[in-house]
Structure formats: structure tokens, C-alpha cells
Short mmCIF file of C-alpha atoms and ligand atoms in Angstrom, two decimals:
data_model
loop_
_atom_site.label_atom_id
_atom_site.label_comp_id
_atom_site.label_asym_id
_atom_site.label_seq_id
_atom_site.Cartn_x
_atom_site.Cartn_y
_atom_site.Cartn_z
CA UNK A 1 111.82 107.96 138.53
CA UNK A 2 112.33 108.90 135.20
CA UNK A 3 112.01 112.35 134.06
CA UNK A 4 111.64 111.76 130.29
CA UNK A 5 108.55 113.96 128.89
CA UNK A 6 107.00 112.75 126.09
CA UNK A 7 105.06 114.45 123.43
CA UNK A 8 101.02 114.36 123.89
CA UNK A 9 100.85 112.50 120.28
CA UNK A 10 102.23 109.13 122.07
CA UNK A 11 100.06 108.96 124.75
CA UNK A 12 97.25 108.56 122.07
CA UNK A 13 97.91 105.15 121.43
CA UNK A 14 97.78 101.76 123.54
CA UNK A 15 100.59 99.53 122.91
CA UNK A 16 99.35 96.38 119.91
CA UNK A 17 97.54 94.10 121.99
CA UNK A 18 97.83 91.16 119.56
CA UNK A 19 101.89 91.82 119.42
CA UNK A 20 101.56 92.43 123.13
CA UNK A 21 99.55 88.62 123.87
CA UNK A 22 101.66 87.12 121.00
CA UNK A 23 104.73 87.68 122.89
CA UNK A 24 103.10 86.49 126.16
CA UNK A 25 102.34 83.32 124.82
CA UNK A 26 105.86 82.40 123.42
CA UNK A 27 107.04 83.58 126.77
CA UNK A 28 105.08 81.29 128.72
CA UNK A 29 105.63 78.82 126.21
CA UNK A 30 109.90 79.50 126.41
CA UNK A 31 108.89 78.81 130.33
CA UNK A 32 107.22 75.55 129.81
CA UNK A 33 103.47 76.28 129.98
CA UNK A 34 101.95 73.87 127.72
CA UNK A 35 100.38 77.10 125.92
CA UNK A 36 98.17 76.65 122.74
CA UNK A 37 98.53 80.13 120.99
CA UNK A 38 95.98 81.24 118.73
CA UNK A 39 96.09 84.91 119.33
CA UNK A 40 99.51 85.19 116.72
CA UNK A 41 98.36 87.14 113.31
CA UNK A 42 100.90 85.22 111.85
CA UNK A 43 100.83 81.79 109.21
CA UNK A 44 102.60 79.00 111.31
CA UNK A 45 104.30 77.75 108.43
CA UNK A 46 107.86 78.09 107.59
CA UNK A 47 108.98 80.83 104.78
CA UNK A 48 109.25 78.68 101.45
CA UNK A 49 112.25 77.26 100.49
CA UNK A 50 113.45 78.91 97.87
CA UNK A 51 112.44 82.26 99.31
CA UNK A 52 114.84 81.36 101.68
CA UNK A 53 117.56 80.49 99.55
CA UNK A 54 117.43 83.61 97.09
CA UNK A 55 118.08 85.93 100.24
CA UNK A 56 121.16 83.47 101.00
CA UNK A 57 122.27 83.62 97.65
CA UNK A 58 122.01 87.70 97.91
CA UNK A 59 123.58 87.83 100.91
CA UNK A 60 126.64 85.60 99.55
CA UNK A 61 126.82 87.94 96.67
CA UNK A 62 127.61 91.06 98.61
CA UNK A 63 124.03 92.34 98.74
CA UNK A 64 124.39 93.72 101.82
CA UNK A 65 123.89 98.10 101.17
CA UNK A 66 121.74 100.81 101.27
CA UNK A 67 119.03 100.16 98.29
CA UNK A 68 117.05 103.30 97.02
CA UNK A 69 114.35 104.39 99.47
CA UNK A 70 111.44 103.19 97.60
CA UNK A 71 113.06 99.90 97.03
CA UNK A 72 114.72 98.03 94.80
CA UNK A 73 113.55 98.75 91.00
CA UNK A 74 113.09 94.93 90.41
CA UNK A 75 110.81 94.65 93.49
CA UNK A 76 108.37 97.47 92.43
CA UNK A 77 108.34 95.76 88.55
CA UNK A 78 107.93 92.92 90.13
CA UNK A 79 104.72 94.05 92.31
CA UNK A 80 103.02 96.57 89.33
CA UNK A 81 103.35 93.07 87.13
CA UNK A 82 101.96 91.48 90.47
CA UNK A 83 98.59 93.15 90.18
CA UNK A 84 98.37 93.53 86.62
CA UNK A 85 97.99 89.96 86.35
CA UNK A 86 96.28 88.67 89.22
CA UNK A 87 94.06 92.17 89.96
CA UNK A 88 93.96 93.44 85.98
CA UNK A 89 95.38 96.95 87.71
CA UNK A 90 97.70 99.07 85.82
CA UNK A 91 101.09 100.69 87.94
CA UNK A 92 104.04 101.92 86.60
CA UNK A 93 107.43 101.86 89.02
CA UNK A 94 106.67 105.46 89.67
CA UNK A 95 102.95 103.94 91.58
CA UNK A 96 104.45 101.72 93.90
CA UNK A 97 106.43 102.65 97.29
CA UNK A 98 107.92 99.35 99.28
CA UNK A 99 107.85 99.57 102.62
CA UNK A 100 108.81 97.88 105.95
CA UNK A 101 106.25 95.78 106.15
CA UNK A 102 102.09 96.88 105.01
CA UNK A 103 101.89 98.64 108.87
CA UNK A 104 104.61 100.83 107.86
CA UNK A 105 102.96 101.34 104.46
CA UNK A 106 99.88 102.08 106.12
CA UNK A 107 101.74 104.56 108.62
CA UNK A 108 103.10 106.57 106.20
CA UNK A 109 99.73 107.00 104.19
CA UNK A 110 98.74 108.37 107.32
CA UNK A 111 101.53 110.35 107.78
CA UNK A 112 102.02 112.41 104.27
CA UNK A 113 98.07 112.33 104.26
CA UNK A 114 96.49 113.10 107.19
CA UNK A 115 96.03 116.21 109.62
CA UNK A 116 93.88 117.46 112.28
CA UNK A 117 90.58 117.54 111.77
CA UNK A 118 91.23 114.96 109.29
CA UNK A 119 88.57 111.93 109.62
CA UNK A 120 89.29 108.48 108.81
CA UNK A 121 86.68 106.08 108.58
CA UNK A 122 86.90 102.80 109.56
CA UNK A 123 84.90 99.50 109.32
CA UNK A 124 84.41 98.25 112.84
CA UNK A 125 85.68 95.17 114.29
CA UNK A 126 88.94 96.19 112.22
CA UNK A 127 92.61 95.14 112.91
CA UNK A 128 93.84 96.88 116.15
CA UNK A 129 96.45 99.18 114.18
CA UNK A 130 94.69 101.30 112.32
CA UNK A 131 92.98 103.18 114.98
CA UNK A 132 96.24 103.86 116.70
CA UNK A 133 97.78 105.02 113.31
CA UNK A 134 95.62 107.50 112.38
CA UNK A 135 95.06 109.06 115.88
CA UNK A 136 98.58 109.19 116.25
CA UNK A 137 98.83 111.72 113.55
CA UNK A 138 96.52 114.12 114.41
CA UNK A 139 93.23 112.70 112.61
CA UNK A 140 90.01 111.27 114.23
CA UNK A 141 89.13 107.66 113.29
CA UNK A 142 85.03 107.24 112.58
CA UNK A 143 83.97 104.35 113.57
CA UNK A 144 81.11 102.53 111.54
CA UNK A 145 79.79 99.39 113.77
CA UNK A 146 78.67 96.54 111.52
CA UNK A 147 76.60 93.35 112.67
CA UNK A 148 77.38 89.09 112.75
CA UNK A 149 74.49 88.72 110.64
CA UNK A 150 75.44 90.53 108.12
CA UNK A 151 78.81 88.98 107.63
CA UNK A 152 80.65 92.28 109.41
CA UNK A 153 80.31 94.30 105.95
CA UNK A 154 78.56 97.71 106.75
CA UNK A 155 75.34 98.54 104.63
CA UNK A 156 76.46 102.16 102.54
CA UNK A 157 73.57 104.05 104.77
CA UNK A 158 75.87 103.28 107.92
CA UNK A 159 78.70 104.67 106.74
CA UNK A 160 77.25 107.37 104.79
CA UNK A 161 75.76 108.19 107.81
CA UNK A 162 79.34 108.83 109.39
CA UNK A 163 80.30 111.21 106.73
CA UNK A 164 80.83 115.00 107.56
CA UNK A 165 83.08 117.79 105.67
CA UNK A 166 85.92 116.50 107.84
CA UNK A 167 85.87 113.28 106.36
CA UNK A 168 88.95 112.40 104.12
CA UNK A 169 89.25 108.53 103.54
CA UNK A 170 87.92 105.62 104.00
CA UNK A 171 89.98 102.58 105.25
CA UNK A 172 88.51 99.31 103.69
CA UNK A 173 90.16 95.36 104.62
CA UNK A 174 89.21 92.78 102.23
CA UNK A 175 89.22 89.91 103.82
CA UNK A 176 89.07 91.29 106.85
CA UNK A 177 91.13 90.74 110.33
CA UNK A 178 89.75 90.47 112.73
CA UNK A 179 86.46 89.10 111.32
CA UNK A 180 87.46 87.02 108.35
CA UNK A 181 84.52 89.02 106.79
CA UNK A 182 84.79 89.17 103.00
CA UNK A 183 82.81 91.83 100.49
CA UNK A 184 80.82 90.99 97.49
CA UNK A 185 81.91 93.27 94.09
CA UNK A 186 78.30 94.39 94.79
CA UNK A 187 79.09 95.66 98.38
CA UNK A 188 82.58 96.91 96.89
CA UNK A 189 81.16 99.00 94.45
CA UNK A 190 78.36 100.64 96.51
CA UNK A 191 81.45 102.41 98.63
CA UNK A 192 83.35 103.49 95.48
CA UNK A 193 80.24 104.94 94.75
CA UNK A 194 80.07 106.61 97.88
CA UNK A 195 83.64 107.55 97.68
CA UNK A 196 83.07 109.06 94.30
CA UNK A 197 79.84 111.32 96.25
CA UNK A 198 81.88 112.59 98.83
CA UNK A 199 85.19 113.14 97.67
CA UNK A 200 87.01 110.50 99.60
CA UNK A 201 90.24 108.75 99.25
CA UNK A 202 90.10 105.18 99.92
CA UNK A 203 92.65 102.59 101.70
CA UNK A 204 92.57 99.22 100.26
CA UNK A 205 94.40 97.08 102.43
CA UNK A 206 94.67 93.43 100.27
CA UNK A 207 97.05 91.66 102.92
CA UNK A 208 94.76 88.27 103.00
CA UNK A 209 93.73 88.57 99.05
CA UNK A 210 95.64 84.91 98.83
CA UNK A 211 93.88 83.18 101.98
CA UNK A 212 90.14 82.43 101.17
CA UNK A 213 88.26 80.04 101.04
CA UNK A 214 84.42 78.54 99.43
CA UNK A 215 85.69 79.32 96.09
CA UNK A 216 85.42 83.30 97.26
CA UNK A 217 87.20 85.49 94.59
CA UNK A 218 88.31 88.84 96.10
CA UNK A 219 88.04 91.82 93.75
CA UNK A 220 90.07 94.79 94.45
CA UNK A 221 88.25 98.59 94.89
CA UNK A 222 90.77 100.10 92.75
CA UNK A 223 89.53 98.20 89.46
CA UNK A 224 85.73 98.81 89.62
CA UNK A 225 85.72 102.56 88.31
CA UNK A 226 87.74 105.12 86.87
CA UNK A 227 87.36 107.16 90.12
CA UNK A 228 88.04 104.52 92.75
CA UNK A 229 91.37 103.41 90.03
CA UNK A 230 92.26 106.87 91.08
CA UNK A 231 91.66 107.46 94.40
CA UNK A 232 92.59 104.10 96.14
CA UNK A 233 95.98 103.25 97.79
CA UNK A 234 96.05 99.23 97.30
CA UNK A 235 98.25 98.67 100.41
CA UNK A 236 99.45 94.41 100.69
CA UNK A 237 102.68 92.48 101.72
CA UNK A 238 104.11 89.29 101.58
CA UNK A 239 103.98 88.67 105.35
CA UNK A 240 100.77 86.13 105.29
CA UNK A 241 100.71 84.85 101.44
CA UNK A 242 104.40 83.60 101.96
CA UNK A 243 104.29 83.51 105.82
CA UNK A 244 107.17 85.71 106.00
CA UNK A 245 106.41 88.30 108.61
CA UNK A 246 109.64 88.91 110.33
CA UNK A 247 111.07 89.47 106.68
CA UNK A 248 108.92 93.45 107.01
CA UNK A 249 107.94 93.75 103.51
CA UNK A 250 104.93 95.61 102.53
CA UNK A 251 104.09 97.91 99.63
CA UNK A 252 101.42 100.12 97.77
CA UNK A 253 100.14 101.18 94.98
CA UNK A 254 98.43 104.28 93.70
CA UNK A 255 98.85 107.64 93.14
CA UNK A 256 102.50 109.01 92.05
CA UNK A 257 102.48 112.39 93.94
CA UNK A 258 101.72 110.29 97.39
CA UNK A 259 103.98 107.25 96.65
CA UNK A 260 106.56 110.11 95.68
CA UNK A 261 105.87 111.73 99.47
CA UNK A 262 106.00 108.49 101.26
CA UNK A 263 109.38 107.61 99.77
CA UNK A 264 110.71 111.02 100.87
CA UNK A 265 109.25 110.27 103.79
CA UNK A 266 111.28 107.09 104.03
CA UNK A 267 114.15 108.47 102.53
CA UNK A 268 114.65 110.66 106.14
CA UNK A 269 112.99 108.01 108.27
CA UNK A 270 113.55 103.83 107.58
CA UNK A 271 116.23 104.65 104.49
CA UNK A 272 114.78 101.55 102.54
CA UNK A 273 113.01 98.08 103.93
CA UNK A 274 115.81 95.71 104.15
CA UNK A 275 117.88 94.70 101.44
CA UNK A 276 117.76 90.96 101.75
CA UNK A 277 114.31 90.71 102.69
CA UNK A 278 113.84 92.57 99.24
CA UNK A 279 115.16 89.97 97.43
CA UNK A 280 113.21 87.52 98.86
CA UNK A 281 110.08 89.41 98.86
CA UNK A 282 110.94 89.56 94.49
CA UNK A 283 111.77 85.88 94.95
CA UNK A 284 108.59 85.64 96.54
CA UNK A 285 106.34 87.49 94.04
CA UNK A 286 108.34 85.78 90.93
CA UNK A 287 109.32 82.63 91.70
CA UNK A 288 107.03 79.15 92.12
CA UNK A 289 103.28 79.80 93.64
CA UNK A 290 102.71 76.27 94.59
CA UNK A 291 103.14 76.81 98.33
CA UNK A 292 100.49 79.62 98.09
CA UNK A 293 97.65 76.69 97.47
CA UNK A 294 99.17 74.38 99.54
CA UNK A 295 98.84 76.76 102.99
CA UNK A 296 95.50 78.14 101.72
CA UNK A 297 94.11 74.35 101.27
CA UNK A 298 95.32 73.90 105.34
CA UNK A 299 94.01 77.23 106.16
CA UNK A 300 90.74 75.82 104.70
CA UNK A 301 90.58 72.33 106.58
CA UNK A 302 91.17 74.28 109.88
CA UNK A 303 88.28 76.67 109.38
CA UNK A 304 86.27 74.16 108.78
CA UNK A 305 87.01 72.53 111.86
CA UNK A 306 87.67 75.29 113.96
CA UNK A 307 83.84 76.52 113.24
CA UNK A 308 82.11 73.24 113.73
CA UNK A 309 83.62 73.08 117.13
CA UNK A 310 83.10 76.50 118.34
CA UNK A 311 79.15 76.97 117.13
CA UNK A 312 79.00 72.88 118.89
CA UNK A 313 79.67 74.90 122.30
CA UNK A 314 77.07 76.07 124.36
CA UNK A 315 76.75 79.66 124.40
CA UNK A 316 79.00 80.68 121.53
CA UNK A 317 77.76 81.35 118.37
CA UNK A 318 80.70 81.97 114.87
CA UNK A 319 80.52 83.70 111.84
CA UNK A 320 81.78 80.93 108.88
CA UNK A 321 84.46 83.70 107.70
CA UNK A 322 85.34 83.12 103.76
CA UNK A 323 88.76 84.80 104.22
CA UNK A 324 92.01 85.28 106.33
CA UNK A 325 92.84 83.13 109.10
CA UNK A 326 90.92 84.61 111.93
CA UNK A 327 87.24 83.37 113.48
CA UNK A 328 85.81 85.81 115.52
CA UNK A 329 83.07 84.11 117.88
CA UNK A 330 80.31 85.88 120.27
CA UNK A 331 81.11 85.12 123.70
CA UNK A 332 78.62 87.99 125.36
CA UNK A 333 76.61 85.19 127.22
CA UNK A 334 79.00 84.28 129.61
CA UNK A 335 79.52 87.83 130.84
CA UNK A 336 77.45 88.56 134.25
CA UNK A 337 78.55 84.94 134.85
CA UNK A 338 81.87 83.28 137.03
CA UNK A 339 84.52 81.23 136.72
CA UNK A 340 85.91 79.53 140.00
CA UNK A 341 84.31 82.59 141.77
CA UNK A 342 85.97 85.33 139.28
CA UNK A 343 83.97 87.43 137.58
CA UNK A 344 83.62 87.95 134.22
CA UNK A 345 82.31 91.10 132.82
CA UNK A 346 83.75 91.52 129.44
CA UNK A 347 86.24 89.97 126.59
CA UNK A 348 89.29 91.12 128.55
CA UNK A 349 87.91 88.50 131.53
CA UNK A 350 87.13 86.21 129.96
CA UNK A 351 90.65 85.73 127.47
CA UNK A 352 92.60 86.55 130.70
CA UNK A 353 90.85 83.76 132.73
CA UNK A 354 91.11 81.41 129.62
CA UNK A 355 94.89 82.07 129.86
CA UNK A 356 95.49 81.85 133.24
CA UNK A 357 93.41 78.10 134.03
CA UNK A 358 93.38 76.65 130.48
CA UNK A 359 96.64 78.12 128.66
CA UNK A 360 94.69 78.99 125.67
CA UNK A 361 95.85 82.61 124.16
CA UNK A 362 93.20 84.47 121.91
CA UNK A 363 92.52 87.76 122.13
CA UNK A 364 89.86 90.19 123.53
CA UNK A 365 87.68 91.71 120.76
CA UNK A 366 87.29 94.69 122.52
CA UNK A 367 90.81 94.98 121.08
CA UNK A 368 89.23 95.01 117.36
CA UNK A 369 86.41 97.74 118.48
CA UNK A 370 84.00 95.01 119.53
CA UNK A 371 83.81 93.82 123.35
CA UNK A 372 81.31 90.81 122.75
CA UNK A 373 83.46 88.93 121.15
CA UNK A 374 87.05 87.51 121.25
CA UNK A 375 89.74 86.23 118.16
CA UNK A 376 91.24 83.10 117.54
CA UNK A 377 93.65 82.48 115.26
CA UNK A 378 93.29 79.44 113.12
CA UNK A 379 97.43 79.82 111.58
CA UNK A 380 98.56 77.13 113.76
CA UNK A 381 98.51 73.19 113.37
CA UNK A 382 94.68 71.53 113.34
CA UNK A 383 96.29 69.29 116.71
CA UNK A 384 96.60 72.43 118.37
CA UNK A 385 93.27 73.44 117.34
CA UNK A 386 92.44 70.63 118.39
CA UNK A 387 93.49 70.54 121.58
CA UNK A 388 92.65 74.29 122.45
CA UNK A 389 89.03 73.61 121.46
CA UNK A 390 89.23 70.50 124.02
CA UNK A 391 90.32 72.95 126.47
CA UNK A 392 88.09 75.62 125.03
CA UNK A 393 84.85 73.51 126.03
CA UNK A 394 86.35 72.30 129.20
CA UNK A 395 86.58 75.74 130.36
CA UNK A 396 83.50 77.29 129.31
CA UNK A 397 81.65 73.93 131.23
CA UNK A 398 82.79 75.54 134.70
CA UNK A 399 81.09 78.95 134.15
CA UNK A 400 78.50 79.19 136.37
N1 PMP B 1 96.90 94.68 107.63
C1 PMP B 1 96.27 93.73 108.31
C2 PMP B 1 94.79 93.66 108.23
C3 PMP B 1 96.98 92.82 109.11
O1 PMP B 1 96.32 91.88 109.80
C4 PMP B 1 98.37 92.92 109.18
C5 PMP B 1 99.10 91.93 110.04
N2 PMP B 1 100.01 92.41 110.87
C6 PMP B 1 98.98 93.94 108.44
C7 PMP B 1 98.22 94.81 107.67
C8 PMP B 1 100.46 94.21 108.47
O2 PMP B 1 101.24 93.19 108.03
P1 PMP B 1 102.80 93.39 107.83
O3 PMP B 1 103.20 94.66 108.48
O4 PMP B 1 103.42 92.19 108.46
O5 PMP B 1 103.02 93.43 106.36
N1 LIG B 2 98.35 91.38 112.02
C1 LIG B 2 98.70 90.40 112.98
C2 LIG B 2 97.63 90.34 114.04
O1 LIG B 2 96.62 90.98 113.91
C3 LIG B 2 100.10 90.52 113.50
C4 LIG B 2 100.32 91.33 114.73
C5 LIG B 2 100.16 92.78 114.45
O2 LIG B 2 100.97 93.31 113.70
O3 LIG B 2 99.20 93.33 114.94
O4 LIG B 2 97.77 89.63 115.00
#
């Protein structure tokens, strides 16, 4: 039995459960379940080439040390010329910290910014991490439920309504995981507005600005007034534009005095993100976009199929999402209901049950803040999708 005692802070948190049925299904994939995964948060596709070959080519050349803790100069040019010219915002090298991966960007925000009683609000269903993050330092998360119809974007009154003195940021994902929700400028504005009223600090995390689709333009909080320019950390990566995830490069943008805090922070914590993966992440940012368009345009086809196949089942209805590579489908009217005798009472039974009989990983939205509903990931080939949707059907025929 071990003895180890570990602080109360830990406890807070559940271990990721995307991570957590990720790692399930490549397990019972290694084994030789014929699994189709589509709970992984990660783009199927392999890093691009050259990507690839300009962390070879620093690697042959000896790049191989410590880098400053920030990151490499050339990588935080490279992402301040990044979103001048694709989000018209203005950063110096001083206004951007790179990270190990957007999570740890997002951690540290957290960390130099946050203290009991501290709230965070957060849009609800919203990507598993952020909850844990900010509880684990100390702060409260608020949550602010939002509704299928209206595309998973809260109306201002709703999250007005969650505001009290405590309240010190707001925590906005455009497009969204696990929803694929996307906001309108419109929609954007009306929360720096309410920003601006309350004195908030606002989170912009960008990650899936690259993957939309229907034409759908995402505009970033920072640029639409002096105030939310200001006020709003622009967190993003390179894991899902360049489907290089295991590579852990993230960054953000904003204000010098907290970029200066996080990289002290880093400077006694992570040291720097890794070198290599720094030069591939600058390869990344500079070098050819073509492969950008070319997984977006797949992304695309799949959604389209993925959603015509799930609102063709019997008791499922799907939000169309414009963004990210996530649909997000009610599955409430099976609960009260059985499979082969088991009941099933909520998301967790009914993704466990899909696993166990038809070896098709999602994951449970009550994961995401939302028990009616469960994720599936579209970032894996349209046979799969296929395939899992054949199973999908099959299964949900037998509840009784
Ligand atoms: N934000 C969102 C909304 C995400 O889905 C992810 C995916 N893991 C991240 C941030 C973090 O990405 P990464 O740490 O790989 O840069
Ligand atoms: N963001 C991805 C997901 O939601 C990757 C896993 C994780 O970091 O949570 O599945």
C-alpha cells in the first residue's frame, strides 16, 4: 500500500478522458480488436513533409540545446508575423510566449493569473481541459450552459448572468471542441462588450482557426476593439493545422507583463518547448501552406458525410458544426432504454457499451459538461467513418 500523500490541489482533477479513451483504443487496436477510433482529438494525417525534414536538417546541424525559455526568437517573429497577416493583429517578440503545446500555454495563463476566489467562465460543452486547469489552481470555473439550437454559442444575458465580483476571465474557443460550434463577429463582439463592462480578461483559444468549413471566416476577439486588443490572450498551436501533436508546440499572444510571467514561469518549470519541434513548428508557420487546404478540403467531405449519416439514424439528432473536426450528436433518447439487457442511463453507458459490442470509440459528453450527448471525431479516414457509422446504426437497432 503506498503511503505517498498528495497535496489536496491534485485530487481536484479527473484524469483527460479523451487522452484516457484515445489510448484505450490504440491499445485494443495494438491487441487486434478491429477498433474504429473516433474519440482521438487529433488530425489522422501525417506531419507534412517538409516539416519533417527541417527538424532533420536541425537535428543534423547540432541543434540539439537548451533554447531561451520563451523560445526561439525566430519562432515568436515568425508567429507575431503569423497573425499580423492572417488575423490583422499587431505583437512584437516581447507579446508572444511559446509553449509546450496550447494546454501548457493555457496552464500557465492559469497559473501566473489565477487565485482563489478567482472565477473563470467557461462556455459549456467546452474541451475537457479547461475545467481541470483552472480548478487545479485554486479558481472556480462558471459554467454557462448553451443550447443545440442555437449552434452551442451562449446569448450575452447567459453569461452575464454568471458574472459576480469574483469573476476574472472569460475563456472563449472559436471553433469550438467539443461542439464544432463557430461564433459570428456579431456574437464575438457582444462578449468584448461585456468584457469591456465588467472588467474581464478574456482567453481566446484559436487552435481550429484553420479547419472550417461553408466558407465560415473566423475572426479573432482580440481585433474587434481597442479593449478586447488589450485584454485577450490569443492562445493557438500547430498541433491540428499541421497535424503535429506529438511535436508540443503551442503559443500566445498578448500582454507583455503576463507573457513576461509565463516565461519565468517556464524558465523554472519546462526550460523551453523542445528545440527541434521549434524548428519545425517555424518551418511550419513559414514554409508552403498547401497542405493546410488540402486536410481542411478532407475534413470537409467527412463532415458532410459524417452528418448525413448520423441525423439518417433513428433517435439521434446533429448539429452541422462549421468548424474543427468534432460532431457532437444528442443521444438522450436511448437512455431509460437496454442493450442486450444492460442498461443505459447516461453517455458514459452508452460509449462504454458501444465499445465493448461494436468497437466503436467516441467519447461521453458528459466529459465536455454535457451528459446528453457523446463526441465523435471525424480526423480519421471517410472508410472508417464509414464503417463506424455501419456499426453505429447496427448498434443503436438492438436498443430496446
Ligand atoms: N485547445 C483545444 C480546444 C483543443 O482541442 C486542444 C487539443 N488538445 C488544445 C487546446 C491543445 O492542443 P495542443 O496542446 O496539442 O497544442
Ligand atoms: N484536444 C484533443 C481532444 O480533445 C486531444 C486530447 C487532449 O489533449 O485532450 O481529444
Amino acid at each position: 500500500m503506498s503511503k505517498a500523500k498528495l497535496n489536496s490541489r491534485i485530487g481536484l482533477i479527473q484524469p483527460s478522458m479523451t487522452i484516457g479513451i484515445s489510448a484505450k483504443a490504440k491499445e485494443l487496436k495494438a491487441n487486434g480488436v478491429n477498433v474504429i477510433n473516433f474519440s482521438a482529438g487529433e488530425p489522422d494525417f501525417d506531419t507534412p513533409d517538409n516539416i519533417k525534414m527541417a527538424a532533420i536538417k536541425s537535428l543534423a546541424e547540432g541543434f540539439t540545446k537548451y533554447t531561451a525559455a520563451g523560445g526561439i526568437n525566430e519562432l515568436r517573429d515568425a508567429v507575431a508575423k503569423k497573425e499580423k497577416v492572417k488575423n490583422n493583429l499587431e505583437y512584437k517578440r516581447e507579446n508572444v510566449c511559446i509553449s509546450v503545446g496550447a494546454k501548457h500555454a493555457l496552464f500557465n495563463i492559469a497559473a501566473v493569473m489565477l487565485e482563489p476566489p478567482d472565477e473563470v467562465i467557461i462556455i459549456s460543452p467546452y474541451w475537457v481541459t479547461y475545467e481541470a486547469i483552472v480548478s487545479y489552481v485554486g479558481a472556480t470555473p462558471i459554467i454557462v450552459d448553451t443550447k443545440q439550437e442555437n449552434g452551442f454559442v451562449p446569448t450575452v444575458d447567459d453569461v452575464e448572468a454568471k458574472i459576480t465580483e469574483n469573476t476574472k476571465m472569460i475563456w472563449i474557443n472559436n471553433p469550438t471542441n467539443p461542439t464544432g460550434a463557430t461564433y459570428t463577429q456579431q456574437q464575438l463582439e457582444d462578449i468584448a462588450q461585456l468584457a469591456q463592462k465588467h472588467d474581464l480578461w478574456i482567453v481566446s483559444d484559436e487552435i481550429y482557426e484553420d479547419i472550417v468549413f461553408d466558407g465560415y471566416k473566423p475572426v479573432s476577439i482580440a481585433t474587434l476593439s481597442d479593449y478586447a486588443y488589450e485584454r485577450t490572450l490569443v492562445v493557438n498551436g500547430v498541433s491540428k493545422t499541421y497535424s503535429m501533436t506529438g511535436w508540443r508546440i503551442g503559443y500566445t499572444c498578448g500582454d507583455k507583463d503576463i507573457i513576461a510571467a509565463m516565461i519565468k514561469l517556464q524558465s523554472q518549470s519546462t526550460s523551453n518547448p523542445t528545440c527541434i519541434s521549434q524548428t519545425a513548428a517555424l518551418e511550419a508557420l513559414e514554409g508552403p501552406q498547401d497542405s493546410v487546404e488540402k486536410m481542411r478540403l478532407e475534413f470537409e467531405k467527412r463532415r458532410d458525410y459524417i452528418v448525413g449519416a448520423l441525423n439518417g439514424m433513428e433517435g439521434i439528432s446533429c448539429y452541422k458544426p462549421k468548424g474543427a473536426f468534432y460532431v457532437f450528436p444528442n443521444i438522450s433518447s436511448f437512455f431509460g432504454k437496454s442493450y442486450e439487457g444492460k442498461k443505459i442511463e447516461n453517455s458514459m453507458d452508452f460509449c462504454t457499451l458501444l465499445l465493448e459490442h461494436a468497437h466503436v470509440a467516441t467519447v461521453p459528453g458528459i466529459a465536455f459538461g454535457d451528459d446528453r450527448f457523446m463526441r465523435v471525431s471525424f480526423a480519421t479516414s471517410l472508410e472508417d467513418i464509414e464503417e463506424g457509422m455501419a456499426r453505429l446504426k447496427a448498434f443503436i437497432e438492438k436498443i430496446q
